[in-house]
GROMACS .gro file of C-alpha atoms in nm:
model
  373
    1MET     CA    1  -6.914  -0.986  -2.912
    2ILE     CA    2  -6.553  -0.971  -3.029
    3THR     CA    3  -6.551  -0.595  -2.968
    4ASP     CA    4  -6.674  -0.645  -2.611
    5MET     CA    5  -6.400  -0.903  -2.548
    6LYS     CA    6  -6.128  -0.663  -2.677
    7ASN     CA    7  -6.260  -0.382  -2.458
    8SER     CA    8  -6.262  -0.618  -2.158
    9ILE     CA    9  -5.898  -0.720  -2.220
   10LYS     CA   10  -5.794  -0.355  -2.256
   11TYR     CA   11  -5.975  -0.267  -1.934
   12LYS     CA   12  -5.816  -0.551  -1.740
   13GLY     CA   13  -5.469  -0.461  -1.876
   14ALA     CA   14  -5.510  -0.099  -1.776
   15LEU     CA   15  -5.633  -0.203  -1.434
   16ALA     CA   16  -5.325  -0.427  -1.387
   17ILE     CA   17  -5.086  -0.147  -1.485
   18LEU     CA   18  -5.268   0.096  -1.254
   19SER     CA   19  -5.241  -0.152  -0.966
   20LEU     CA   20  -4.868  -0.200  -1.032
   21LEU     CA   21  -4.805   0.175  -1.037
   22THR     CA   22  -4.999   0.215  -0.713
   23LEU     CA   23  -4.791  -0.058  -0.550
   24ILE     CA   24  -4.463   0.100  -0.663
   25ASN     CA   25  -4.574   0.444  -0.548
   26SER     CA   26  -4.674   0.303  -0.210
   27ALA     CA   27  -4.337   0.130  -0.171
   28CYS     CA   28  -4.149   0.449  -0.259
   29LYS     CA   29  -4.346   0.650  -0.005
   30LYS     CA   30  -4.280   0.387   0.256
   31ASN     CA   31  -3.899   0.404   0.236
   32GLY     CA   32  -3.841   0.729   0.050
   33GLY     CA   33  -3.686   0.541  -0.242
   34PHE     CA   34  -3.383   0.440  -0.031
   35TYR     CA   35  -3.272   0.086   0.025
   36ASP     CA   36  -3.272  -0.004   0.395
   37ALA     CA   37  -2.983  -0.243   0.459
   38PRO     CA   38  -3.076  -0.531   0.689
   39ASP     CA   39  -2.946  -0.507   1.043
   40GLN     CA   40  -2.611  -0.690   1.043
   41ASN     CA   41  -2.540  -0.655   1.414
   42VAL     CA   42  -2.476  -1.004   1.546
   43THR     CA   43  -2.362  -1.113   1.890
   44TYR     CA   44  -2.135  -1.417   1.922
   45ALA     CA   45  -2.107  -1.579   2.264
   46GLY     CA   46  -1.735  -1.659   2.239
   47ASN     CA   47  -1.418  -1.458   2.178
   48THR     CA   48  -1.300  -1.330   1.841
   49TYR     CA   49  -1.068  -1.624   1.775
   50ASP     CA   50  -1.349  -1.870   1.848
   51TYR     CA   51  -1.573  -1.680   1.607
   52LEU     CA   52  -1.324  -1.740   1.325
   53LYS     CA   53  -1.305  -2.108   1.417
   54SER     CA   54  -1.684  -2.130   1.406
   55LYS     CA   55  -1.679  -2.050   1.032
   56PRO     CA   56  -1.499  -2.347   0.868
   57GLY     CA   57  -1.421  -2.287   0.502
   58VAL     CA   58  -1.435  -1.908   0.546
   59PHE     CA   59  -1.141  -1.794   0.761
   60ASP     CA   60  -0.910  -2.099   0.754
   61SER     CA   61  -0.617  -1.909   0.597
   62LEU     CA   62  -0.651  -1.622   0.842
   63ILE     CA   63  -0.642  -1.868   1.131
   64VAL     CA   64  -0.322  -2.024   0.991
   65ALA     CA   65  -0.160  -1.676   0.976
   66ILE     CA   66  -0.280  -1.585   1.326
   67ASP     CA   67  -0.158  -1.915   1.477
   68ARG     CA   68   0.181  -1.892   1.307
   69MET     CA   69   0.233  -1.535   1.427
   70GLY     CA   70   0.127  -1.608   1.784
   71LEU     CA   71  -0.171  -1.373   1.767
   72LYS     CA   72  -0.427  -1.620   1.904
   73LYS     CA   73  -0.400  -1.477   2.256
   74THR     CA   74  -0.460  -1.125   2.123
   75LEU     CA   75  -0.786  -1.237   1.960
   76THR     CA   76  -0.883  -1.425   2.274
   77ASP     CA   77  -0.844  -1.179   2.561
   78SER     CA   78  -0.764  -0.831   2.421
   79ASN     CA   79  -1.011  -0.562   2.319
   80VAL     CA   80  -0.962  -0.553   1.942
   81THR     CA   81  -1.142  -0.490   1.616
   82LEU     CA   82  -1.072  -0.749   1.348
   83PHE     CA   83  -1.115  -0.671   0.981
   84ALA     CA   84  -1.149  -1.038   0.893
   85VAL     CA   85  -0.989  -1.153   0.567
   86SER     CA   86  -1.155  -1.456   0.409
   87ASN     CA   87  -0.992  -1.742   0.220
   88PRO     CA   88  -1.029  -1.595  -0.134
   89SER     CA   89  -0.819  -1.292  -0.033
   90PHE     CA   90  -0.528  -1.516   0.066
   91GLN     CA   91  -0.570  -1.728  -0.246
   92LEU     CA   92  -0.545  -1.420  -0.467
   93ALA     CA   93  -0.230  -1.303  -0.292
   94LEU     CA   94  -0.056  -1.641  -0.308
   95ARG     CA   95  -0.157  -1.693  -0.671
   96ASN     CA   96  -0.005  -1.358  -0.769
   97LEU     CA   97   0.316  -1.435  -0.579
   98ASN     CA   98   0.361  -1.787  -0.712
   99THR     CA   99   0.286  -1.686  -1.071
  100LEU     CA  100   0.581  -1.449  -1.048
  101ARG     CA  101   0.800  -1.710  -0.876
  102LYS     CA  102   0.720  -1.964  -1.147
  103LEU     CA  103   0.854  -1.728  -1.412
  104SER     CA  104   1.184  -1.730  -1.218
  105ASP     CA  105   1.180  -2.111  -1.181
  106LYS     CA  106   1.129  -2.083  -0.805
  107ASP     CA  107   0.924  -2.319  -0.591
  108PRO     CA  108   0.584  -2.193  -0.473
  109LEU     CA  109   0.541  -2.044  -0.128
  110PHE     CA  110   0.257  -2.101   0.116
  111LEU     CA  111   0.138  -1.943   0.441
  112ALA     CA  112   0.334  -2.205   0.631
  113ASN     CA  113   0.671  -2.106   0.485
  114ILE     CA  114   0.663  -1.744   0.369
  115ASP     CA  115   0.884  -1.492   0.548
  116ALA     CA  116   0.755  -1.467   0.906
  117VAL     CA  117   0.855  -1.103   0.954
  118GLN     CA  118   0.656  -0.993   0.650
  119LEU     CA  119   0.358  -1.213   0.736
  120ASP     CA  120   0.352  -1.075   1.088
  121THR     CA  121   0.348  -0.715   0.964
  122MET     CA  122   0.073  -0.777   0.709
  123THR     CA  123  -0.146  -0.981   0.943
  124SER     CA  124  -0.122  -0.708   1.207
  125TYR     CA  125  -0.271  -0.454   0.965
  126TYR     CA  126  -0.612  -0.616   1.012
  127ILE     CA  127  -0.615  -0.631   1.393
  128ILE     CA  128  -0.690  -0.289   1.543
  129ARG     CA  129  -0.660  -0.179   1.904
  130GLY     CA  130  -0.996  -0.121   2.073
  131LYS     CA  131  -1.355  -0.191   1.977
  132LYS     CA  132  -1.453   0.007   1.666
  133THR     CA  133  -1.817  -0.023   1.568
  134THR     CA  134  -1.951   0.143   1.256
  135ASP     CA  135  -2.089   0.434   1.458
  136SER     CA  136  -1.741   0.517   1.590
  137LEU     CA  137  -1.612   0.550   1.230
  138LYS     CA  138  -1.872   0.805   1.116
  139LEU     CA  139  -1.665   1.116   1.180
  140GLN     CA  140  -1.643   1.347   0.880
  141ASP     CA  141  -1.286   1.241   0.802
  142GLY     CA  142  -1.317   0.889   0.936
  143LEU     CA  143  -1.102   0.760   1.220
  144ASP     CA  144  -0.727   0.704   1.253
  145LEU     CA  145  -0.654   0.354   1.383
  146LYS     CA  146  -0.351   0.174   1.527
  147SER     CA  147  -0.270  -0.189   1.454
  148VAL     CA  148  -0.169  -0.430   1.728
  149ARG     CA  149   0.198  -0.491   1.807
  150ILE     CA  150   0.362  -0.228   1.588
  151GLY     CA  151   0.099   0.046   1.611
  152TYR     CA  152   0.093   0.080   1.233
  153PRO     CA  153  -0.132   0.370   1.122
  154MET     CA  154  -0.450   0.249   0.952
  155HIS     CA  155  -0.771   0.442   0.881
  156ALA     CA  156  -1.140   0.368   0.842
  157SER     CA  157  -1.443   0.567   0.731
  158VAL     CA  158  -1.809   0.492   0.662
  159THR     CA  159  -1.995   0.564   0.340
  160LYS     CA  160  -2.315   0.453   0.169
  161ILE     CA  161  -2.305   0.284  -0.169
  162SER     CA  162  -2.550   0.355  -0.449
  163ALA     CA  163  -2.880   0.171  -0.484
  164SER     CA  164  -3.171   0.199  -0.726
  165GLY     CA  165  -2.971   0.446  -0.931
  166GLN     CA  166  -2.934   0.688  -0.642
  167VAL     CA  167  -2.594   0.785  -0.501
  168GLY     CA  168  -2.562   0.707  -0.131
  169ALA     CA  169  -2.899   0.536  -0.117
  170GLY     CA  170  -2.769   0.188  -0.040
  171PRO     CA  171  -2.628   0.009   0.263
  172GLU     CA  172  -2.334   0.138   0.465
  173ILE     CA  173  -1.984   0.008   0.395
  174ILE     CA  174  -1.651   0.072   0.565
  175ASN     CA  175  -1.349   0.192   0.369
  176PHE     CA  176  -1.051   0.034   0.542
  177ASP     CA  177  -0.721   0.200   0.447
  178ASN     CA  178  -0.354   0.117   0.471
  179THR     CA  179  -0.216   0.472   0.500
  180LYS     CA  180   0.141   0.374   0.395
  181LYS     CA  181   0.243   0.618   0.672
  182SER     CA  182   0.139   0.905   0.446
  183LYS     CA  183  -0.093   1.192   0.531
  184PHE     CA  184  -0.199   1.211   0.166
  185VAL     CA  185  -0.507   1.003   0.086
  186ARG     CA  186  -0.393   0.952  -0.274
  187ASN     CA  187  -0.108   0.732  -0.145
  188TRP     CA  188  -0.335   0.504   0.059
  189ALA     CA  189  -0.442   0.151  -0.035
  190THR     CA  190  -0.811   0.088   0.035
  191SER     CA  191  -1.033  -0.213   0.085
  192THR     CA  192  -1.403  -0.226   0.163
  193THR     CA  193  -1.611  -0.422   0.410
  194SER     CA  194  -1.976  -0.443   0.495
  195SER     CA  195  -2.077  -0.272   0.816
  196ASN     CA  196  -2.098  -0.607   0.998
  197ASN     CA  197  -2.054  -0.514   1.366
  198ILE     CA  198  -2.025  -0.877   1.477
  199ARG     CA  199  -1.982  -0.846   1.853
  200THR     CA  200  -1.773  -1.105   2.035
  201LYS     CA  201  -1.681  -1.121   2.403
  202ASN     CA  202  -1.366  -0.916   2.345
  203GLY     CA  203  -1.415  -0.726   2.023
  204ILE     CA  204  -1.580  -0.633   1.696
  205VAL     CA  205  -1.550  -0.815   1.363
  206HIS     CA  206  -1.602  -0.662   1.019
  207VAL     CA  207  -1.559  -0.895   0.720
  208ILE     CA  208  -1.337  -0.769   0.436
  209SER     CA  209  -1.463  -0.793   0.077
  210ALA     CA  210  -1.367  -1.124  -0.088
  211ASP     CA  211  -1.198  -0.947  -0.383
  212HIS     CA  212  -0.944  -0.785  -0.150
  213VAL     CA  213  -0.586  -0.913  -0.187
  214PHE     CA  214  -0.435  -0.995   0.152
  215GLY     CA  215  -0.157  -0.751   0.241
  216PHE     CA  216  -0.320  -0.475   0.034
  217ASN     CA  217  -0.081  -0.406  -0.258
  218GLU     CA  218   0.232  -0.510  -0.067
  219PHE     CA  219   0.213  -0.890  -0.057
  220VAL     CA  220   0.417  -0.966  -0.368
  221THR     CA  221   0.670  -0.683  -0.327
  222ARG     CA  222   0.737  -0.767   0.037
  223LEU     CA  223   0.802  -1.133  -0.042
  224THR     CA  224   1.006  -1.087  -0.361
  225PHE     CA  225   1.222  -0.790  -0.263
  226VAL     CA  226   1.592  -0.876  -0.260
  227PRO     CA  227   1.790  -0.633  -0.041
  228PRO     CA  228   2.085  -0.459  -0.207
  229PRO     CA  229   2.450  -0.536  -0.121
  230PRO     CA  230   2.617  -0.332   0.158
  231ASN     CA  231   2.626   0.047   0.124
  232LEU     CA  232   2.983   0.153   0.030
  233TYR     CA  233   2.946   0.501   0.178
  234LEU     CA  234   2.869   0.349   0.518
  235GLU     CA  235   3.136   0.077   0.492
  236ILE     CA  236   3.424   0.291   0.360
  237GLY     CA  237   3.320   0.646   0.446
  238GLY     CA  238   3.385   0.960   0.245
  239ILE     CA  239   3.233   1.292   0.146
  240PHE     CA  240   2.885   1.352   0.003
  241SER     CA  241   2.806   1.661  -0.206
  242SER     CA  242   2.548   1.796  -0.448
  243ASN     CA  243   2.549   2.076  -0.703
  244ARG     CA  244   2.214   2.198  -0.574
  245GLU     CA  245   2.084   2.267  -0.223
  246ASN     CA  246   1.741   2.312  -0.073
  247GLY     CA  247   1.615   2.672  -0.081
  248GLY     CA  248   1.630   2.684   0.299
  249GLY     CA  249   1.999   2.595   0.302
  250ILE     CA  250   2.204   2.310   0.445
  251THR     CA  251   2.034   2.335   0.786
  252SER     CA  252   1.679   2.317   0.648
  253GLY     CA  253   1.450   2.022   0.710
  254GLU     CA  254   1.481   1.898   0.350
  255ASN     CA  255   1.849   1.964   0.280
  256SER     CA  256   2.071   1.744   0.064
  257ARG     CA  257   2.203   1.538   0.358
  258LYS     CA  258   1.855   1.396   0.414
  259VAL     CA  259   1.914   1.172   0.113
  260ILE     CA  260   2.189   0.983   0.299
  261ASP     CA  261   2.049   0.975   0.654
  262GLY     CA  262   1.908   0.621   0.627
  263ASP     CA  263   1.551   0.739   0.694
  264ASP     CA  264   1.306   0.701   0.404
  265HIS     CA  265   1.062   0.937   0.581
  266THR     CA  266   1.291   1.235   0.526
  267LYS     CA  267   1.386   1.371   0.184
  268PHE     CA  268   1.605   1.602  -0.019
  269LEU     CA  269   1.400   1.870  -0.199
  270ALA     CA  270   1.551   2.117  -0.447
  271ASP     CA  271   1.495   2.286  -0.783
  272LEU     CA  272   1.620   2.080  -1.078
  273GLN     CA  273   1.735   2.380  -1.287
  274GLY     CA  274   1.829   2.165  -1.586
  275GLU     CA  275   2.016   1.892  -1.399
  276LEU     CA  276   2.100   1.798  -1.044
  277TRP     CA  277   2.380   1.568  -0.935
  278MET     CA  278   2.464   1.396  -0.606
  279ARG     CA  279   2.819   1.269  -0.556
  280PHE     CA  280   3.009   1.037  -0.324
  281GLU     CA  281   3.384   1.069  -0.284
  282LEU     CA  282   3.497   0.748  -0.113
  283LYS     CA  283   3.798   0.738   0.119
  284THR     CA  284   3.941   0.456  -0.091
  285PRO     CA  285   3.840   0.336  -0.442
  286ALA     CA  286   3.588   0.051  -0.458
  287VAL     CA  287   3.381  -0.132  -0.718
  288SER     CA  288   3.012  -0.041  -0.729
  289SER     CA  289   2.779  -0.208  -0.975
  290VAL     CA  290   2.466  -0.149  -0.767
  291TYR     CA  291   2.290   0.168  -0.650
  292THR     CA  292   1.951   0.243  -0.499
  293LEU     CA  293   1.694   0.522  -0.509
  294THR     CA  294   1.400   0.550  -0.268
  295SER     CA  295   1.088   0.753  -0.350
  296ALA     CA  296   0.981   1.027  -0.110
  297ASN     CA  297   0.656   1.063   0.084
  298ASP     CA  298   0.438   1.263  -0.154
  299ALA     CA  299   0.402   1.445  -0.490
  300ASN     CA  300   0.512   1.173  -0.734
  301GLU     CA  301   0.547   1.437  -1.005
  302ARG     CA  302   0.878   1.533  -0.838
  303ASP     CA  303   1.027   1.183  -0.876
  304PRO     CA  304   1.336   1.141  -1.095
  305LYS     CA  305   1.244   1.006  -1.437
  306ALA     CA  306   1.577   1.003  -1.624
  307TRP     CA  307   1.943   0.998  -1.509
  308THR     CA  308   2.291   0.860  -1.555
  309TYR     CA  309   2.504   0.680  -1.297
  310GLU     CA  310   2.875   0.761  -1.338
  311GLY     CA  311   3.217   0.677  -1.197
  312SER     CA  312   3.540   0.878  -1.188
  313MET     CA  313   3.899   0.842  -1.072
  314ASP     CA  314   3.958   1.215  -1.016
  315GLY     CA  315   3.614   1.375  -0.980
  316SER     CA  316   3.652   1.557  -1.314
  317ASN     CA  317   3.647   1.292  -1.586
  318TRP     CA  318   3.339   1.074  -1.567
  319VAL     CA  319   3.251   0.735  -1.717
  320GLU     CA  320   2.887   0.644  -1.771
  321LEU     CA  321   2.803   0.321  -1.589
  322ASP     CA  322   2.424   0.312  -1.624
  323ARG     CA  323   2.154   0.517  -1.796
  324ARG     CA  324   1.781   0.519  -1.723
  325SER     CA  325   1.491   0.700  -1.889
  326ASN     CA  326   1.112   0.702  -1.864
  327PHE     CA  327   1.134   0.549  -1.515
  328PHE     CA  328   0.844   0.558  -1.268
  329PHE     CA  329   0.813   0.463  -0.903
  330GLU     CA  330   0.493   0.266  -0.841
  331GLU     CA  331   0.446   0.386  -0.483
  332ARG     CA  332   0.579   0.606  -0.203
  333TYR     CA  333   0.872   0.502   0.020
  334GLN     CA  334   0.970   0.250  -0.246
  335GLN     CA  335   1.333   0.147  -0.273
  336LYS     CA  336   1.447   0.051  -0.623
  337VAL     CA  337   1.769  -0.143  -0.678
  338PHE     CA  338   1.960  -0.077  -1.002
  339ARG     CA  339   2.245  -0.289  -1.134
  340CYS     CA  340   2.513  -0.230  -1.397
  341THR     CA  341   2.820  -0.417  -1.525
  342ASN     CA  342   3.093  -0.200  -1.372
  343THR     CA  343   3.409  -0.386  -1.260
  344VAL     CA  344   3.635  -0.082  -1.203
  345ALA     CA  345   3.719   0.050  -0.858
  346TYR     CA  346   3.635   0.422  -0.877
  347LYS     CA  347   3.695   0.675  -0.601
  348PHE     CA  348   3.402   0.897  -0.710
  349TYR     CA  349   3.045   0.800  -0.796
  350ARG     CA  350   2.756   1.025  -0.883
  351ILE     CA  351   2.403   1.023  -1.020
  352VAL     CA  352   2.301   1.302  -1.259
  353ILE     CA  353   1.925   1.365  -1.266
  354THR     CA  354   1.818   1.514  -1.601
  355GLU     CA  355   1.439   1.478  -1.601
  356LEU     CA  356   1.157   1.458  -1.346
  357ARG     CA  357   0.819   1.294  -1.380
  358ASN     CA  358   0.626   1.619  -1.423
  359SER     CA  359   0.775   1.901  -1.219
  360GLY     CA  360   1.061   2.147  -1.191
  361THR     CA  361   1.122   2.049  -0.828
  362PHE     CA  362   1.322   1.736  -0.746
  363GLN     CA  363   1.276   1.513  -0.443
  364LEU     CA  364   1.425   1.186  -0.322
  365ALA     CA  365   1.419   1.004   0.012
  366GLU     CA  366   1.742   0.801  -0.015
  367PHE     CA  367   2.037   0.743  -0.251
  368THR     CA  368   2.301   0.475  -0.192
  369ILE     CA  369   2.597   0.329  -0.382
  370ASN     CA  370   2.655  -0.037  -0.312
  371LYS     CA  371   2.909  -0.313  -0.336
  372THR     CA  372   2.920  -0.564  -0.617
  373LYS     CA  373   2.799  -0.907  -0.505
   0.00000   0.00000   0.00000
């Protein structure tokens, strides 16, 4: 009797396992093992601005930014695609900013009182000209986009995430990129969004991932950057020179004068050959305790890593004013402001580059010498 009961239990267990395997096999055959994302296409009867207002507790911060920047009309009657940033994204950005401000004993900032110029630029990143559904972004290299107002170059592409252990087997997502005005993908800042395709009367809405920090990676730097004092070379005038020139000569597109043309999208490119210096001879002596360097558009291995900043009365005998080593730019087109304790009015100033990040070729977008505050 006991033996019969054991055999019955074994039989029933085997039958259950067989049934489960059959069910799994049937499910796999039905969808090929791929996860079919639910259809997220939704039609909203109102305009894009009204859609945001219809989601209290979700897009409140974005609405504050849009209202303050006068972008309500754009989201009401223009054909646009909105990559909608939710409240957590703004909270992350403001928390990062105010943590840094607290360390400097500064009062916190909020969307109502942060710099309007910077807020306008960053808010515009997310509002794209024209209606861009997911299908329009499925080109092999994605699609170049233009933001409203300033026509800032953004980019979007579609990919599938992994599911059930299979690469590309999951739902579609959109990679939404701030190109930083660079053609090199490695310099871009990227956020992701579900392929929402929420259709309003005047546009398309895709909702940005909640872990995205508003402003991409620029929010804190834009709102904490303190501009340098006036540029002495522009105020006083003088002669600029360098001990090294671009291989194409002084008339080439990346000659030494590009480092003083005031355009961070041009650059000076030359072989280091041990050391490279750039010198200003001012028309009249002046005190400089500040200087700036701006990183170029690409190839961060060419960035200066170590240098000295020096002053001279006669252009022959030099006094070291500042020394830097193991320095790294965090991003492209980034201006760094350096300060020293100089109180002497020199006629000559120069920077002597002695080491690059990881190359034998030097590059720099801009170099300035500046007044003492």
